[in-house]
PDB file of C-alpha atoms in Angstrom:
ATOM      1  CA  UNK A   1      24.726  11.069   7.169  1.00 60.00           C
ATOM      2  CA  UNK A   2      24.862  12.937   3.899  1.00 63.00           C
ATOM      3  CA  UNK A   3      22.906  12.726   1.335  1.00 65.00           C
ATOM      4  CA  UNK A   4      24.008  12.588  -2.270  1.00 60.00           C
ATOM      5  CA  UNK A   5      20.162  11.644  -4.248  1.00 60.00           C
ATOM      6  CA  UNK A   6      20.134  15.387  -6.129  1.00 59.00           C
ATOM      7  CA  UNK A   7      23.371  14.807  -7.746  1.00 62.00           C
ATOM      8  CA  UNK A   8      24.899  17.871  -6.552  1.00 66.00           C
ATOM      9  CA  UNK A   9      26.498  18.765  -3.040  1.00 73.00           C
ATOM     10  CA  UNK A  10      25.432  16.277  -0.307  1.00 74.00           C
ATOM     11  CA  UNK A  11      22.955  18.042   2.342  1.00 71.00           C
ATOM     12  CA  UNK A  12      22.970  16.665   5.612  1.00 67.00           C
ATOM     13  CA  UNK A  13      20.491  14.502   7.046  1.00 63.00           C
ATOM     14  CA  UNK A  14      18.745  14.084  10.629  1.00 68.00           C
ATOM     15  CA  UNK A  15      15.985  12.262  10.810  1.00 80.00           C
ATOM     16  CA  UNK A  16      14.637   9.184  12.601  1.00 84.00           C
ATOM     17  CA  UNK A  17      15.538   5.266  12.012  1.00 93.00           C
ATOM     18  CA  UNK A  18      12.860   4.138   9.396  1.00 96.00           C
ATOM     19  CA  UNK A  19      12.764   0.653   7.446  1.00 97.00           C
ATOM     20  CA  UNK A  20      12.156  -0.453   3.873  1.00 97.00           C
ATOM     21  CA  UNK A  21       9.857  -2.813   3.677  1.00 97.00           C
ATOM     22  CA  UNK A  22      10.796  -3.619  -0.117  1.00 97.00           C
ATOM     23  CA  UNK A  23      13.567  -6.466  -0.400  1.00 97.00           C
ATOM     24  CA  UNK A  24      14.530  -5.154  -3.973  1.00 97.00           C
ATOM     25  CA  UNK A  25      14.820  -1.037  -4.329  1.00 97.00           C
ATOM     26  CA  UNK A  26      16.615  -1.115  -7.209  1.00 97.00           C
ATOM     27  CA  UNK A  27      16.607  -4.385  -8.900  1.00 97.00           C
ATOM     28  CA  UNK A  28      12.975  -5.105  -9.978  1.00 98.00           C
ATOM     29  CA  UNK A  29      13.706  -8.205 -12.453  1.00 97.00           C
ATOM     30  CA  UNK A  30      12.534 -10.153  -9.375  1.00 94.00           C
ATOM     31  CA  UNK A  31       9.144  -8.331  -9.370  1.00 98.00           C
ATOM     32  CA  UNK A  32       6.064  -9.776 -10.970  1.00 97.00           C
ATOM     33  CA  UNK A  33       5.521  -8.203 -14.317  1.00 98.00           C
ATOM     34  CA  UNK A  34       2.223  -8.056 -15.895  1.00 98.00           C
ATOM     35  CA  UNK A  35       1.738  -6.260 -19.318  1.00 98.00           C
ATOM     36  CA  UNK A  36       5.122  -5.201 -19.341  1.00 98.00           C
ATOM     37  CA  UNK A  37       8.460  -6.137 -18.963  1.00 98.00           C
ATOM     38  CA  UNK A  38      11.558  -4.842 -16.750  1.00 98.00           C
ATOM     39  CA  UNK A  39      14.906  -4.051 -18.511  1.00 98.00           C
ATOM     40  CA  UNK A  40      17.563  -3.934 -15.902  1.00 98.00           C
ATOM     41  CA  UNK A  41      20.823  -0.965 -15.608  1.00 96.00           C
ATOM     42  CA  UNK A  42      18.349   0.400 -18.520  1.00 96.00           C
ATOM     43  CA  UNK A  43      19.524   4.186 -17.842  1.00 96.00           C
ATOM     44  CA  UNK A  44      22.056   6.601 -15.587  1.00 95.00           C
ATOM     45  CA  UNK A  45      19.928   7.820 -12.984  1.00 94.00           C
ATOM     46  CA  UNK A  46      20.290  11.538 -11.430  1.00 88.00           C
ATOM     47  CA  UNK A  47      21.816  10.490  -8.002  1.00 79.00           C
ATOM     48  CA  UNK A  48      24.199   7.852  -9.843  1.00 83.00           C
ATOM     49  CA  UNK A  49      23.959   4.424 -10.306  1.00 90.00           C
ATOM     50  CA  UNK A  50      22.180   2.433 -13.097  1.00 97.00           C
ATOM     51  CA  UNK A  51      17.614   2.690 -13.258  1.00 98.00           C
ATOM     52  CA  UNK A  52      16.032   0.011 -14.356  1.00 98.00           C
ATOM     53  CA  UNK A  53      12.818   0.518 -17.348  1.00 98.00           C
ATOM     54  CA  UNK A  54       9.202  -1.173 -16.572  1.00 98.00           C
ATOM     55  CA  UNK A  55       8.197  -0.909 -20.669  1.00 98.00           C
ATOM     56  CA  UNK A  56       4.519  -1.624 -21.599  1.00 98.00           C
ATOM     57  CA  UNK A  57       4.028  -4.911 -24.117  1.00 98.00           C
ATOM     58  CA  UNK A  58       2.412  -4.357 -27.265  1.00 98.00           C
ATOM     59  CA  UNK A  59      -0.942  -5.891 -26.254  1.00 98.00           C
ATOM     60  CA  UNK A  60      -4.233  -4.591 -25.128  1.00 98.00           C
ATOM     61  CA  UNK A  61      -3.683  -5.816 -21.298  1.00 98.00           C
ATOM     62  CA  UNK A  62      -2.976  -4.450 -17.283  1.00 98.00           C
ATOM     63  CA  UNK A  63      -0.007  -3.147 -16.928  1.00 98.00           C
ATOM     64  CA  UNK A  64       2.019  -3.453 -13.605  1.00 98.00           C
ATOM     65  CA  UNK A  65       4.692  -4.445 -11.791  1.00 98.00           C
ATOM     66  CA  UNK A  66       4.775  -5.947  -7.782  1.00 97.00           C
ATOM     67  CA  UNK A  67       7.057  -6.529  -5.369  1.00 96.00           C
ATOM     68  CA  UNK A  68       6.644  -9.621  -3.040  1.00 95.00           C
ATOM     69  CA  UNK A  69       3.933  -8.700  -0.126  1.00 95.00           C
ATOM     70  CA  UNK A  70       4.762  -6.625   2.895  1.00 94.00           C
ATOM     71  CA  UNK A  71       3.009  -7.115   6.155  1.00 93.00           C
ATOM     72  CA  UNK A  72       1.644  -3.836   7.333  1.00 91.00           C
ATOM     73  CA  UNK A  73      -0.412  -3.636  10.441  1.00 93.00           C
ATOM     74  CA  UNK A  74      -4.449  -1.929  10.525  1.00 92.00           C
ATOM     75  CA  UNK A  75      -4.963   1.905  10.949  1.00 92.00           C
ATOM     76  CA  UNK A  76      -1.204   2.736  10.396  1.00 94.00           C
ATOM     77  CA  UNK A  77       0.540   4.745   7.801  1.00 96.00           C
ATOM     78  CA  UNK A  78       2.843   3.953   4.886  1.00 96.00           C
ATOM     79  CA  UNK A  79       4.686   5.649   2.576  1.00 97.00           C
ATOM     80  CA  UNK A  80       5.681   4.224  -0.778  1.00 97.00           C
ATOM     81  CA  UNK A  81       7.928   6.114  -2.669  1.00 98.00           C
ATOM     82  CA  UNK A  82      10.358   6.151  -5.462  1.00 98.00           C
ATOM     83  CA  UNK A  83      12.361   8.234  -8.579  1.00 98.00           C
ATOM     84  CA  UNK A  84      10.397   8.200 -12.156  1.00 98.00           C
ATOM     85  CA  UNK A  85      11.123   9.320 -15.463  1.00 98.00           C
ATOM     86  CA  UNK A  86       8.592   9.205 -18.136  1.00 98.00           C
ATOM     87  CA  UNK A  87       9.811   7.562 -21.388  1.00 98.00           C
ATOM     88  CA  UNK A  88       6.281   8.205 -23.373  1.00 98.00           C
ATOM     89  CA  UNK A  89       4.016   6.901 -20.623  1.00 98.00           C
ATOM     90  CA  UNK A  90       2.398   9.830 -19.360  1.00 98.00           C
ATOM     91  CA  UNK A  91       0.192   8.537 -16.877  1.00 98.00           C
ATOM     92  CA  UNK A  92       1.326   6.136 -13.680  1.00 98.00           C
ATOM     93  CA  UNK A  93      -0.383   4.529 -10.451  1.00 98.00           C
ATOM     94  CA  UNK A  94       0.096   3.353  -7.309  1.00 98.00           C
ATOM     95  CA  UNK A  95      -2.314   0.778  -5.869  1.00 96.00           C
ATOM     96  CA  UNK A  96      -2.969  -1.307  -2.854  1.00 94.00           C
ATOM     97  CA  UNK A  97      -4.161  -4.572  -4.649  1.00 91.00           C
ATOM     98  CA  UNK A  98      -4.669  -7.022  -1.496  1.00 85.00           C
ATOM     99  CA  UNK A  99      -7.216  -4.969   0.665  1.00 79.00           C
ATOM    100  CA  UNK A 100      -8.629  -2.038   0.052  1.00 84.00           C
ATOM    101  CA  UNK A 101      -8.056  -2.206  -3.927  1.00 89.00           C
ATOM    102  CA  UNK A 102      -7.480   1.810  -3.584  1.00 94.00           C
ATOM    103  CA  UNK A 103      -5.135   3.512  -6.478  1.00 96.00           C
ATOM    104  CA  UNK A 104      -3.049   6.752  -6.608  1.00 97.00           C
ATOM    105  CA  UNK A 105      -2.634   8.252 -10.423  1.00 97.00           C
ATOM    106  CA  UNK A 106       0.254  10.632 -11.532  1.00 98.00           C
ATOM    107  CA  UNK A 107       0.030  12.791 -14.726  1.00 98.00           C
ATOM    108  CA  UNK A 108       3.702  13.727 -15.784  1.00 98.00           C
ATOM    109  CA  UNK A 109       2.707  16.256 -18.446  1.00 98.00           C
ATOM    110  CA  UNK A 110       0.435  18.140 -15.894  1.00 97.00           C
ATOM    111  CA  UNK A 111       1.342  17.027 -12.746  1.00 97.00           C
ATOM    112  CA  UNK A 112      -2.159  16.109 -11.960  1.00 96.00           C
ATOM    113  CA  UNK A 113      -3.416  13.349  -9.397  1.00 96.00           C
ATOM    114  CA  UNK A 114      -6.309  11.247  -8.875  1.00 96.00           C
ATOM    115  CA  UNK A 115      -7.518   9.005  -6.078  1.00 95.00           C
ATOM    116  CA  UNK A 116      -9.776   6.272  -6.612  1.00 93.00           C
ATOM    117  CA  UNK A 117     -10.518   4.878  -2.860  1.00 91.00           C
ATOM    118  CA  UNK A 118     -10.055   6.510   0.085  1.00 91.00           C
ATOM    119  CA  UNK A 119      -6.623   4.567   1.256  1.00 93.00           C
ATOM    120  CA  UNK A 120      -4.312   6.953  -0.162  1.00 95.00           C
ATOM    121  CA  UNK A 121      -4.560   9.850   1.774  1.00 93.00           C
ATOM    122  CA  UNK A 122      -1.735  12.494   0.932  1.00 94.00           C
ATOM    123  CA  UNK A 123       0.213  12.531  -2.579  1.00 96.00           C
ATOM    124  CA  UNK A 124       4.079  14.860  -2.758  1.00 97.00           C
ATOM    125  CA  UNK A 125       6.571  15.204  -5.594  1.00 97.00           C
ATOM    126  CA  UNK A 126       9.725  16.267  -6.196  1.00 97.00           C
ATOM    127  CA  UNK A 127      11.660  16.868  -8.854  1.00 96.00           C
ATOM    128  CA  UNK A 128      15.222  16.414  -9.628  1.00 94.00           C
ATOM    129  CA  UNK A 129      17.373  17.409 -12.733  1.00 92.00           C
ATOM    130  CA  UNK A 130      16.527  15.524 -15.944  1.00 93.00           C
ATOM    131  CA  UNK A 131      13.343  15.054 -15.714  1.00 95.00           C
ATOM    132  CA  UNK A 132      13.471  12.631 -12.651  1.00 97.00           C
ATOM    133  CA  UNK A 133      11.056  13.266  -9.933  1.00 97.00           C
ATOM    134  CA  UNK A 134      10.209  11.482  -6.748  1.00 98.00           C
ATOM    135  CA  UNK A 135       6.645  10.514  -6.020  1.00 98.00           C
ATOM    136  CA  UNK A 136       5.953   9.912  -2.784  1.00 98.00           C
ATOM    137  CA  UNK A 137       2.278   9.068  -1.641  1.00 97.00           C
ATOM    138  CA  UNK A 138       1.100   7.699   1.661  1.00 97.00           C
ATOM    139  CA  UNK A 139      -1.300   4.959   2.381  1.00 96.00           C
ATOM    140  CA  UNK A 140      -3.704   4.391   5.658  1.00 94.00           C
ATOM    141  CA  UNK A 141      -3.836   0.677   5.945  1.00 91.00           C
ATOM    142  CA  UNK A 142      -7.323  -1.107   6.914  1.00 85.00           C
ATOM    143  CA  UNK A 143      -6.160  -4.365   7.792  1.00 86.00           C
ATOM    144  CA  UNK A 144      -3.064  -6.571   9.453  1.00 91.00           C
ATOM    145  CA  UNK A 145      -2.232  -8.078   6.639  1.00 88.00           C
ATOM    146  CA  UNK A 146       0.455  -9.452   4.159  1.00 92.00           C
ATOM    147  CA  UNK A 147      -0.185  -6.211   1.194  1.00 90.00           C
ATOM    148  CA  UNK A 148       0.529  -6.253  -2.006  1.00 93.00           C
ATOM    149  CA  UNK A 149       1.897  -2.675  -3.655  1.00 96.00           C
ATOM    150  CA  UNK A 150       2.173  -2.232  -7.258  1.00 97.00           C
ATOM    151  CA  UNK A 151       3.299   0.577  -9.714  1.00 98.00           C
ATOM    152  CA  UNK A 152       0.645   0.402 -12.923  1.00 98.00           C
ATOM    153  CA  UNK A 153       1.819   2.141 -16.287  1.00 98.00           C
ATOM    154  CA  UNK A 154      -1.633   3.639 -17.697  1.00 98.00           C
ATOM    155  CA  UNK A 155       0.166   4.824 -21.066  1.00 98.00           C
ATOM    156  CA  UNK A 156      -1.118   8.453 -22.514  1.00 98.00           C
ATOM    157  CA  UNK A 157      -4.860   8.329 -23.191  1.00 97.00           C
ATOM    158  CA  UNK A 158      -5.939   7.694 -19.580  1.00 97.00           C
ATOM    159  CA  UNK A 159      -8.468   9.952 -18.054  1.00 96.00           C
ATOM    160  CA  UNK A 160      -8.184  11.359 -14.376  1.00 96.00           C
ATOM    161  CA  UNK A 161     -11.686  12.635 -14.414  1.00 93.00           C
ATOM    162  CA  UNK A 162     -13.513   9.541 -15.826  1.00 93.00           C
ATOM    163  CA  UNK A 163     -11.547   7.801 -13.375  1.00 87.00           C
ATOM    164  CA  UNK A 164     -11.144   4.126 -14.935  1.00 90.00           C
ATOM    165  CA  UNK A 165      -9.606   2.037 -12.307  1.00 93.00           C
ATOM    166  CA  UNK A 166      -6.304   1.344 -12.567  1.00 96.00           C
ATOM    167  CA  UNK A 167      -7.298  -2.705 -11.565  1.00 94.00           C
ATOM    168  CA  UNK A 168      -9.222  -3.316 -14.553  1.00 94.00           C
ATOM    169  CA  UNK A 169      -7.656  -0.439 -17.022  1.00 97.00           C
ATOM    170  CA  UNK A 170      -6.042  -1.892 -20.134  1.00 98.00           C
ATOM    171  CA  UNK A 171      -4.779  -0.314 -23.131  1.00 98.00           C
ATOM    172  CA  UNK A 172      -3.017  -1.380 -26.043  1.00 98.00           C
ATOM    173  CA  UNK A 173       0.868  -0.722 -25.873  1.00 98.00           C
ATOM    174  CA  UNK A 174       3.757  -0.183 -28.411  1.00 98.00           C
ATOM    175  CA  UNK A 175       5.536  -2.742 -27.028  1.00 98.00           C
ATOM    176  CA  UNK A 176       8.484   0.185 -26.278  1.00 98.00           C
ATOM    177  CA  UNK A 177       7.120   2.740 -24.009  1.00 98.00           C
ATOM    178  CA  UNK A 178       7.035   2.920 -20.340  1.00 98.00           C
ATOM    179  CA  UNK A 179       8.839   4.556 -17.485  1.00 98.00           C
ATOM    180  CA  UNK A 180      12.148   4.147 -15.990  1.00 98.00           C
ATOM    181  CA  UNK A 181      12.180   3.683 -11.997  1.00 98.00           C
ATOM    182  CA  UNK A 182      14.685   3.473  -9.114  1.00 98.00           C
ATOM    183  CA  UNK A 183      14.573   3.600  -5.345  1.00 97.00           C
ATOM    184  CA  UNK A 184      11.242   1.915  -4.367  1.00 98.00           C
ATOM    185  CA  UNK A 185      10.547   2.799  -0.760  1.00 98.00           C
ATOM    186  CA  UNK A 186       7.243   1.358   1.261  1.00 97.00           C
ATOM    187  CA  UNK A 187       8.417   2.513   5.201  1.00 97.00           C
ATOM    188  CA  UNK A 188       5.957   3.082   7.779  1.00 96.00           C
ATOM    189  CA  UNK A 189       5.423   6.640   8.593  1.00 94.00           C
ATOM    190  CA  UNK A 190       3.909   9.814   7.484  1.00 92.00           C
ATOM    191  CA  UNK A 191       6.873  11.426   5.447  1.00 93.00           C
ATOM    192  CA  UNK A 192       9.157   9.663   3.093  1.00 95.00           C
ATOM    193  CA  UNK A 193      12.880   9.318   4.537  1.00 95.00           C
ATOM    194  CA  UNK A 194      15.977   9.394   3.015  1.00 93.00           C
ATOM    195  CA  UNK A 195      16.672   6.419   0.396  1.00 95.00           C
ATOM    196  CA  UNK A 196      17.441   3.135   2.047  1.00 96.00           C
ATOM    197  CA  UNK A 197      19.097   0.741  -0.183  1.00 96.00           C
ATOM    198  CA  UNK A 198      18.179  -2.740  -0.429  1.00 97.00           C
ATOM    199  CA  UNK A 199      19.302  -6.092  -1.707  1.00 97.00           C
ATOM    200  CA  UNK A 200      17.312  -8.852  -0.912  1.00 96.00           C
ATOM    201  CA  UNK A 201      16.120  -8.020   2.278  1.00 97.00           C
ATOM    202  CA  UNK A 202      14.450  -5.243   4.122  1.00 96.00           C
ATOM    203  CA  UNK A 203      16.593  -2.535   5.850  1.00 97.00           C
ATOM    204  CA  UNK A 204      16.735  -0.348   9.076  1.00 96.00           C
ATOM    205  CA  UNK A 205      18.463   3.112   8.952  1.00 91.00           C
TER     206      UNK A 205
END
């Protein structure tokens, strides 16, 4: 299999079968929004094909987005991935909101992290050409149970070292802001894989 996701020459790829456990990757109009909207085929992204915006409302509330649950099984690892670009929201998370409640923070401007929990255990990025990068972070799960993943926008003025949590953070938006994102990836493992595509269902590579 090649792959094609740096938008230069294809590199080849051998690596294990892995599954997404996310029914939409690329379409997250389907997701539950709160604080923010999703604007669909909203920009080009680096690998090709159309990313889709999560931008912030203009009120002082939570901001995330969800996909439906995904049943992950205790003591087990997951990795959630996907391909951001900041459009003046300089500050993301990822959080485990059905269990253990544990968050993940990203800094674009410094490339800084924060952990708030003890669920997310390792955190990787990599970055692409204009200004896209791929965030990868794995999760140890605590429980067999039907999880629910989201992707928070925290906007510019939150602070890794106060720690707020990202459950109960709010902060008034400008109703234009946010971050675009493509690719969303939760597969069970301790690496991310290769993108696997999906449209309404999960897939096997």
């Amino acid at each position: 299999r090649l792959d094609y996701s740096d938008g230069g020459c294809p590199s080849l790829l051998l690596e294990p079968s892995s599954t997404n456990l996310v029914t939409y990757s690329e379409d997250f109009s389907s997701f539950t929004q709160n604080g923010c909207s999703v604007i669909s085929d909203n920009i080009s992204f680096v690998g090709g094909g159309l990313a889709d915006k999560i931008q912030e409302d203009s009120l002082d509330t939570n901001k995330h987005v969800r996909p439906t649950n995904i049943s992950i099984t205790s003591s087990q690892s997951y990795i959630m991935s996907a391909w951001f670009k900041t459009d003046n929201c300089d500050v993301i998370a990822f959080r485990e909101a059905s269990s253990s409640g544990d968050s993940i923070t990203y800094k674009f401007s410094t490339g800084t992290t924060s952990a708030i929990g003890a669920g997310w255990t390792s955190f990787n990025v990599v970055n692409f050409s204009n200004g896209w990068r791929r965030i990868e972070a794995k999760y140890t799960s605590v429980a067999t149970a039907s999880m629910n993943f989201r992707v928070h926008l925290l906007g510019n003025n939150y602070n890794q070292v106060t720690n707020p949590n990202p459950s109960t953070y709010t902060y008034q938006g400008d109703g234009a802001s946010g971050v675009y994102m493509w690719g969303l990836t939760v597969e069970q493992g301790s690496y991310a894989s290769s993108y696997i595509k999906t449209v309404g269902t999960t897939q096997t590579r």
